[in-house]
Amino acid sequence: QVQLVESGGGLVQPEGSLRLSCATSGSIFGDATGGWYRQAPGKQRELVATITVGERTNYADSVKGRFAISRDNGWNTLYLQMNSLKPEDTAVYYCNLKHGNGRYDDWGPGTQVTVSS
């Protein structure tokens, strides 16, 4: 029901910063929860952060204090600000939108983030 497209990925040095954006389009039904996930080579996809309609946020322990999720008022864009990046943050990052009382679970195609010297 919603199309998501990530942008802002790229190559960054350790301790550097990067901001990912996720543009949304389509119909959102009811309250929504936005999120960022990531998948590193050879590993399972993992939750990075979520944000609710009330702007309550949750973070994986591995990124607490370093990453921040946010959105605009109309759910047009989701953001992930990433600071103090580490090589272990290297992954494909995906944005996600859950809505419609659990009926819909929409995903973007992902954007590559590489943290390396």
Tab-separated table of N, CA and C in Angstrom:
chain	number	residue	atom	x	y	z
A	1	GLN	N	0.817	-1.217	0.000
A	1	GLN	CA	0.000	0.000	0.000
A	1	GLN	C	0.845	1.259	0.000
A	2	VAL	N	2.058	1.168	0.524
A	2	VAL	CA	2.967	2.307	0.581
A	2	VAL	C	4.285	1.921	-0.072
A	3	GLN	N	4.772	2.785	-0.943
A	3	GLN	CA	6.086	2.602	-1.540
A	3	GLN	C	7.118	3.376	-0.743
A	4	LEU	N	8.244	2.741	-0.481
A	4	LEU	CA	9.314	3.334	0.306
A	4	LEU	C	10.607	3.284	-0.500
A	5	VAL	N	11.357	4.382	-0.501
A	5	VAL	CA	12.622	4.449	-1.212
A	5	VAL	C	13.655	5.096	-0.315
A	6	GLU	N	14.709	4.340	0.009
A	6	GLU	CA	15.774	4.846	0.859
A	6	GLU	C	16.804	5.613	0.040
A	7	SER	N	17.490	6.542	0.693
A	7	SER	CA	18.599	7.262	0.083
A	7	SER	C	19.553	7.715	1.179
A	8	GLY	N	20.751	8.111	0.780
A	8	GLY	CA	21.724	8.649	1.716
A	8	GLY	C	22.822	7.699	2.120
A	9	GLY	N	22.766	6.468	1.657
A	9	GLY	CA	23.812	5.527	1.986
A	9	GLY	C	25.097	5.841	1.242
A	10	GLY	N	26.172	5.168	1.651
A	10	GLY	CA	27.450	5.372	1.014
A	10	GLY	C	28.585	4.889	1.880
A	11	LEU	N	29.783	5.318	1.532
A	11	LEU	CA	30.995	4.954	2.251
A	11	LEU	C	31.349	6.047	3.243
A	12	VAL	N	31.618	5.658	4.478
A	12	VAL	CA	31.967	6.608	5.521
A	12	VAL	C	33.059	6.001	6.399
A	13	GLN	N	33.924	6.844	6.933
A	13	GLN	CA	34.992	6.371	7.802
A	13	GLN	C	34.486	6.096	9.212
A	14	PRO	N	35.150	5.203	9.945
A	14	PRO	CA	34.779	4.995	11.346
A	14	PRO	C	34.763	6.306	12.116
A	15	GLU	N	33.802	6.421	13.022
A	15	GLU	CA	33.535	7.613	13.823
A	15	GLU	C	32.843	8.721	13.022
A	16	GLY	N	32.591	8.489	11.763
A	16	GLY	CA	31.889	9.456	10.946
A	16	GLY	C	30.383	9.383	11.132
A	17	SER	N	29.665	10.236	10.402
A	17	SER	CA	28.213	10.326	10.496
A	17	SER	C	27.576	10.226	9.123
A	18	LEU	N	26.330	9.779	9.119
A	18	LEU	CA	25.573	9.648	7.888
A	18	LEU	C	24.096	9.770	8.240
A	19	ARG	N	23.312	10.384	7.366
A	19	ARG	CA	21.872	10.446	7.570
A	19	ARG	C	21.157	9.768	6.415
A	20	LEU	N	20.356	8.774	6.737
A	20	LEU	CA	19.540	8.087	5.754
A	20	LEU	C	18.152	8.705	5.710
A	21	SER	N	17.567	8.735	4.522
A	21	SER	CA	16.207	9.211	4.340
A	21	SER	C	15.384	8.133	3.663
A	22	CYS	N	14.089	8.129	3.938
A	22	CYS	CA	13.164	7.190	3.332
A	22	CYS	C	11.928	7.959	2.897
A	23	ALA	N	11.740	8.097	1.594
A	23	ALA	CA	10.578	8.783	1.054
A	23	ALA	C	9.421	7.813	0.909
A	24	THR	N	8.231	8.225	1.348
A	24	THR	CA	7.052	7.368	1.287
A	24	THR	C	6.046	7.920	0.295
A	25	SER	N	5.265	7.025	-0.296
A	25	SER	CA	4.164	7.415	-1.159
A	25	SER	C	3.105	6.325	-1.113
A	26	GLY	N	1.846	6.714	-1.312
A	26	GLY	CA	0.752	5.767	-1.253
A	26	GLY	C	-0.178	6.062	-0.097
A	27	SER	N	-0.982	5.074	0.262
A	27	SER	CA	-2.008	5.235	1.285
A	27	SER	C	-1.609	4.537	2.569
A	28	ILE	N	-1.601	5.300	3.638
A	28	ILE	CA	-1.371	4.755	4.967
A	28	ILE	C	-2.722	4.601	5.656
A	29	PHE	N	-2.985	3.418	6.196
A	29	PHE	CA	-4.258	3.119	6.837
A	29	PHE	C	-4.082	3.056	8.339
A	30	GLY	N	-4.822	3.904	9.029
A	30	GLY	CA	-4.771	3.927	10.480
A	30	GLY	C	-3.430	4.416	10.991
A	31	ASP	N	-3.167	4.082	12.236
A	31	ASP	CA	-1.898	4.462	12.834
A	31	ASP	C	-0.771	3.627	12.255
A	32	ALA	N	0.395	4.223	12.207
A	32	ALA	CA	1.547	3.577	11.599
A	32	ALA	C	2.729	3.543	12.555
A	33	THR	N	3.586	2.578	12.323
A	33	THR	CA	4.868	2.508	12.993
A	33	THR	C	5.948	2.424	11.930
A	34	GLY	N	6.876	3.348	11.954
A	34	GLY	CA	7.983	3.338	11.021
A	34	GLY	C	9.209	2.703	11.639
A	35	GLY	N	10.075	2.188	10.792
A	35	GLY	CA	11.255	1.543	11.326
A	35	GLY	C	12.391	1.480	10.337
A	36	TRP	N	13.564	1.263	10.882
A	36	TRP	CA	14.759	0.988	10.097
A	36	TRP	C	15.311	-0.362	10.525
A	37	TYR	N	15.667	-1.167	9.548
A	37	TYR	CA	16.280	-2.462	9.762
A	37	TYR	C	17.572	-2.522	8.961
A	38	ARG	N	18.423	-3.473	9.288
A	38	ARG	CA	19.641	-3.640	8.515
A	38	ARG	C	20.001	-5.110	8.412
A	39	GLN	N	20.737	-5.434	7.359
A	39	GLN	CA	21.205	-6.790	7.156
A	39	GLN	C	22.639	-6.761	6.646
A	40	ALA	N	23.535	-7.330	7.417
A	40	ALA	CA	24.937	-7.442	7.039
A	40	ALA	C	25.151	-8.761	6.305
A	41	PRO	N	26.208	-8.859	5.500
A	41	PRO	CA	26.470	-10.101	4.772
A	41	PRO	C	26.568	-11.301	5.703
A	42	GLY	N	25.846	-12.356	5.382
A	42	GLY	CA	25.880	-13.572	6.171
A	42	GLY	C	25.129	-13.518	7.481
A	43	LYS	N	24.385	-12.448	7.728
A	43	LYS	CA	23.669	-12.301	8.984
A	43	LYS	C	22.178	-12.110	8.743
A	44	GLN	N	21.396	-12.331	9.793
A	44	GLN	CA	19.959	-12.108	9.739
A	44	GLN	C	19.659	-10.613	9.742
A	45	ARG	N	18.531	-10.265	9.154
A	45	ARG	CA	18.057	-8.897	9.247
A	45	ARG	C	17.742	-8.568	10.701
A	46	GLU	N	18.129	-7.382	11.134
A	46	GLU	CA	17.892	-6.995	12.511
A	46	GLU	C	17.234	-5.624	12.592
A	47	LEU	N	16.450	-5.453	13.629
A	47	LEU	CA	15.811	-4.175	13.900
A	47	LEU	C	16.841	-3.168	14.379
A	48	VAL	N	16.786	-1.967	13.831
A	48	VAL	CA	17.660	-0.881	14.255
A	48	VAL	C	16.903	0.102	15.138
A	49	ALA	N	15.754	0.583	14.655
A	49	ALA	CA	14.987	1.581	15.385
A	49	ALA	C	13.562	1.617	14.876
A	50	THR	N	12.629	2.046	15.738
A	50	THR	CA	11.238	2.241	15.349
A	50	THR	C	10.739	3.569	15.887
A	51	ILE	N	9.686	4.089	15.246
A	51	ILE	CA	9.040	5.311	15.700
A	51	ILE	C	7.542	5.174	15.471
A	52	THR	N	6.745	5.591	16.459
A	52	THR	CA	5.300	5.446	16.407
A	52	THR	C	4.633	6.745	15.978
A	53	VAL	N	3.289	6.674	15.836
A	53	VAL	CA	2.525	7.869	15.501
A	53	VAL	C	2.691	8.932	16.577
A	54	GLY	N	2.901	8.519	17.805
A	54	GLY	CA	3.147	9.445	18.892
A	54	GLY	C	4.605	9.821	19.054
A	55	GLU	N	5.432	9.423	18.110
A	55	GLU	CA	6.867	9.721	18.086
A	55	GLU	C	7.629	9.063	19.232
A	56	ARG	N	7.080	7.973	19.746
A	56	ARG	CA	7.846	7.155	20.676
A	56	ARG	C	8.865	6.359	19.878
A	57	THR	N	10.089	6.301	20.368
A	57	THR	CA	11.166	5.632	19.651
A	57	THR	C	11.738	4.482	20.454
A	58	ASN	N	12.233	3.484	19.739
A	58	ASN	CA	12.925	2.358	20.338
A	58	ASN	C	14.151	2.043	19.497
A	59	TYR	N	15.204	1.576	20.158
A	59	TYR	CA	16.463	1.314	19.479
A	59	TYR	C	17.043	-0.021	19.890
A	60	ALA	N	17.739	-0.641	18.952
A	60	ALA	CA	18.537	-1.799	19.297
A	60	ALA	C	19.657	-1.373	20.241
A	61	ASP	N	20.019	-2.257	21.149
A	61	ASP	CA	21.070	-1.928	22.108
A	61	ASP	C	22.371	-1.527	21.419
A	62	SER	N	22.646	-2.111	20.276
A	62	SER	CA	23.900	-1.866	19.586
A	62	SER	C	24.021	-0.452	19.022
A	63	VAL	N	22.895	0.263	18.899
A	63	VAL	CA	22.930	1.600	18.306
A	63	VAL	C	22.462	2.688	19.256
A	64	LYS	N	22.025	2.332	20.455
A	64	LYS	CA	21.551	3.326	21.413
A	64	LYS	C	22.639	4.350	21.705
A	65	GLY	N	22.250	5.608	21.682
A	65	GLY	CA	23.186	6.685	21.932
A	65	GLY	C	23.942	7.141	20.714
A	66	ARG	N	23.866	6.373	19.633
A	66	ARG	CA	24.581	6.732	18.405
A	66	ARG	C	23.639	7.070	17.254
A	67	PHE	N	22.518	6.369	17.171
A	67	PHE	CA	21.564	6.574	16.084
A	67	PHE	C	20.309	7.264	16.605
A	68	ALA	N	19.609	7.978	15.720
A	68	ALA	CA	18.346	8.610	16.062
A	68	ALA	C	17.375	8.502	14.893
A	69	ILE	N	16.184	7.971	15.163
A	69	ILE	CA	15.147	7.878	14.153
A	69	ILE	C	14.192	9.058	14.308
A	70	SER	N	13.685	9.554	13.196
A	70	SER	CA	12.727	10.645	13.225
A	70	SER	C	11.856	10.589	11.985
A	71	ARG	N	10.820	11.424	11.946
A	71	ARG	CA	9.933	11.497	10.798
A	71	ARG	C	9.343	12.881	10.707
A	72	ASP	N	8.777	13.230	9.548
A	72	ASP	CA	8.039	14.470	9.447
A	72	ASP	C	6.595	14.220	9.874
A	73	ASN	N	5.819	15.301	9.990
A	73	ASN	CA	4.482	15.197	10.571
A	73	ASN	C	3.516	14.362	9.737
A	74	GLY	N	3.704	14.331	8.441
A	74	GLY	CA	2.794	13.614	7.563
A	74	GLY	C	3.282	12.257	7.111
A	75	TRP	N	4.313	11.739	7.747
A	75	TRP	CA	4.889	10.447	7.384
A	75	TRP	C	5.425	10.425	5.945
A	76	ASN	N	5.770	11.570	5.409
A	76	ASN	CA	6.314	11.628	4.055
A	76	ASN	C	7.764	11.164	3.991
A	77	THR	N	8.467	11.321	5.092
A	77	THR	CA	9.870	10.948	5.139
A	77	THR	C	10.226	10.396	6.508
A	78	LEU	N	10.954	9.306	6.515
A	78	LEU	CA	11.584	8.776	7.711
A	78	LEU	C	13.078	9.035	7.621
A	79	TYR	N	13.698	9.267	8.771
A	79	TYR	CA	15.124	9.546	8.804
A	79	TYR	C	15.819	8.625	9.794
A	80	LEU	N	17.070	8.374	9.523
A	80	LEU	CA	17.932	7.705	10.481
A	80	LEU	C	19.262	8.446	10.511
A	81	GLN	N	19.496	9.185	11.588
A	81	GLN	CA	20.761	9.865	11.785
A	81	GLN	C	21.719	8.900	12.468
A	82	MET	N	22.862	8.668	11.855
A	82	MET	CA	23.835	7.713	12.365
A	82	MET	C	25.127	8.448	12.691
A	83	ASN	N	25.520	8.409	13.946
A	83	ASN	CA	26.742	9.044	14.411
A	83	ASN	C	27.686	8.001	14.992
A	84	SER	N	28.938	8.378	15.121
A	84	SER	CA	29.954	7.494	15.699
A	84	SER	C	29.915	6.114	15.064
A	85	LEU	N	29.898	6.090	13.761
A	85	LEU	CA	29.740	4.837	13.034
A	85	LEU	C	30.928	3.909	13.240
A	86	LYS	N	30.621	2.627	13.272
A	86	LYS	CA	31.605	1.579	13.474
A	86	LYS	C	31.592	0.637	12.277
A	87	PRO	N	32.701	-0.060	12.023
A	87	PRO	CA	32.704	-1.024	10.911
A	87	PRO	C	31.571	-2.049	11.009
A	88	GLU	N	31.186	-2.435	12.214
A	88	GLU	CA	30.109	-3.397	12.375
A	88	GLU	C	28.737	-2.846	12.013
A	89	ASP	N	28.639	-1.552	11.747
A	89	ASP	CA	27.403	-0.970	11.249
A	89	ASP	C	27.226	-1.190	9.751
A	90	THR	N	28.246	-1.693	9.090
A	90	THR	CA	28.168	-1.940	7.655
A	90	THR	C	27.047	-2.926	7.347
A	91	ALA	N	26.124	-2.524	6.481
A	91	ALA	CA	24.967	-3.350	6.153
A	91	ALA	C	24.139	-2.651	5.087
A	92	VAL	N	23.173	-3.378	4.550
A	92	VAL	CA	22.115	-2.763	3.771
A	92	VAL	C	21.025	-2.342	4.744
A	93	TYR	N	20.634	-1.087	4.681
A	93	TYR	CA	19.628	-0.543	5.578
A	93	TYR	C	18.296	-0.408	4.852
A	94	TYR	N	17.240	-0.889	5.495
A	94	TYR	CA	15.903	-0.897	4.920
A	94	TYR	C	14.949	-0.085	5.788
A	95	CYS	N	14.088	0.710	5.156
A	95	CYS	CA	13.024	1.352	5.917
A	95	CYS	C	11.755	0.526	5.808
A	96	ASN	N	10.885	0.682	6.801
A	96	ASN	CA	9.709	-0.156	6.941
A	96	ASN	C	8.559	0.663	7.494
A	97	LEU	N	7.350	0.343	7.055
A	97	LEU	CA	6.153	0.985	7.579
A	97	LEU	C	5.089	-0.078	7.830
A	98	LYS	N	4.669	-0.199	9.061
A	98	LYS	CA	3.581	-1.095	9.454
A	98	LYS	C	2.342	-0.260	9.723
A	99	HIS	N	1.203	-0.674	9.165
A	99	HIS	CA	-0.032	0.090	9.342
A	99	HIS	C	-1.240	-0.779	9.028
A	100	GLY	N	-2.429	-0.162	9.111
A	100	GLY	CA	-3.651	-0.899	8.829
A	100	GLY	C	-3.968	-1.945	9.876
A	101	ASN	N	-3.731	-1.623	11.141
A	101	ASN	CA	-3.992	-2.548	12.245
A	101	ASN	C	-3.281	-3.884	12.042
A	102	GLY	N	-2.044	-3.809	11.568
A	102	GLY	CA	-1.237	-4.991	11.379
A	102	GLY	C	-1.392	-5.668	10.040
A	103	ARG	N	-2.279	-5.162	9.196
A	103	ARG	CA	-2.520	-5.805	7.904
A	103	ARG	C	-1.396	-5.559	6.908
A	104	TYR	N	-0.782	-4.370	6.964
A	104	TYR	CA	0.209	-3.991	5.971
A	104	TYR	C	1.591	-3.879	6.589
A	105	ASP	N	2.574	-4.325	5.840
A	105	ASP	CA	3.964	-4.321	6.267
A	105	ASP	C	4.809	-4.039	5.024
A	106	ASP	N	5.144	-2.772	4.811
A	106	ASP	CA	5.780	-2.324	3.576
A	106	ASP	C	7.262	-2.060	3.776
A	107	TRP	N	8.031	-2.367	2.736
A	107	TRP	CA	9.490	-2.271	2.808
A	107	TRP	C	10.069	-1.539	1.612
A	108	GLY	N	11.178	-0.825	1.842
A	108	GLY	CA	11.936	-0.240	0.762
A	108	GLY	C	12.961	-1.221	0.229
A	109	PRO	N	13.612	-0.890	-0.881
A	109	PRO	CA	14.596	-1.796	-1.490
A	109	PRO	C	15.955	-1.809	-0.798
A	110	GLY	N	16.211	-0.855	0.071
A	110	GLY	CA	17.447	-0.831	0.829
A	110	GLY	C	18.488	0.113	0.256
A	111	THR	N	19.402	0.540	1.115
A	111	THR	CA	20.532	1.358	0.711
A	111	THR	C	21.774	0.878	1.458
A	112	GLN	N	22.890	0.804	0.752
A	112	GLN	CA	24.119	0.262	1.323
A	112	GLN	C	24.837	1.311	2.153
A	113	VAL	N	25.236	0.918	3.353
A	113	VAL	CA	26.102	1.729	4.210
A	113	VAL	C	27.362	0.931	4.484
A	114	THR	N	28.502	1.501	4.147
A	114	THR	CA	29.786	0.847	4.373
A	114	THR	C	30.651	1.743	5.241
A	115	VAL	N	31.092	1.215	6.373
A	115	VAL	CA	31.941	1.944	7.302
A	115	VAL	C	33.326	1.316	7.244
A	116	SER	N	34.285	2.045	6.702
A	116	SER	CA	35.617	1.496	6.492
A	116	SER	C	36.631	2.620	6.351
A	117	SER	N	37.873	2.331	6.747
A	117	SER	CA	38.965	3.266	6.554
A	117	SER	C	39.534	3.180	5.152
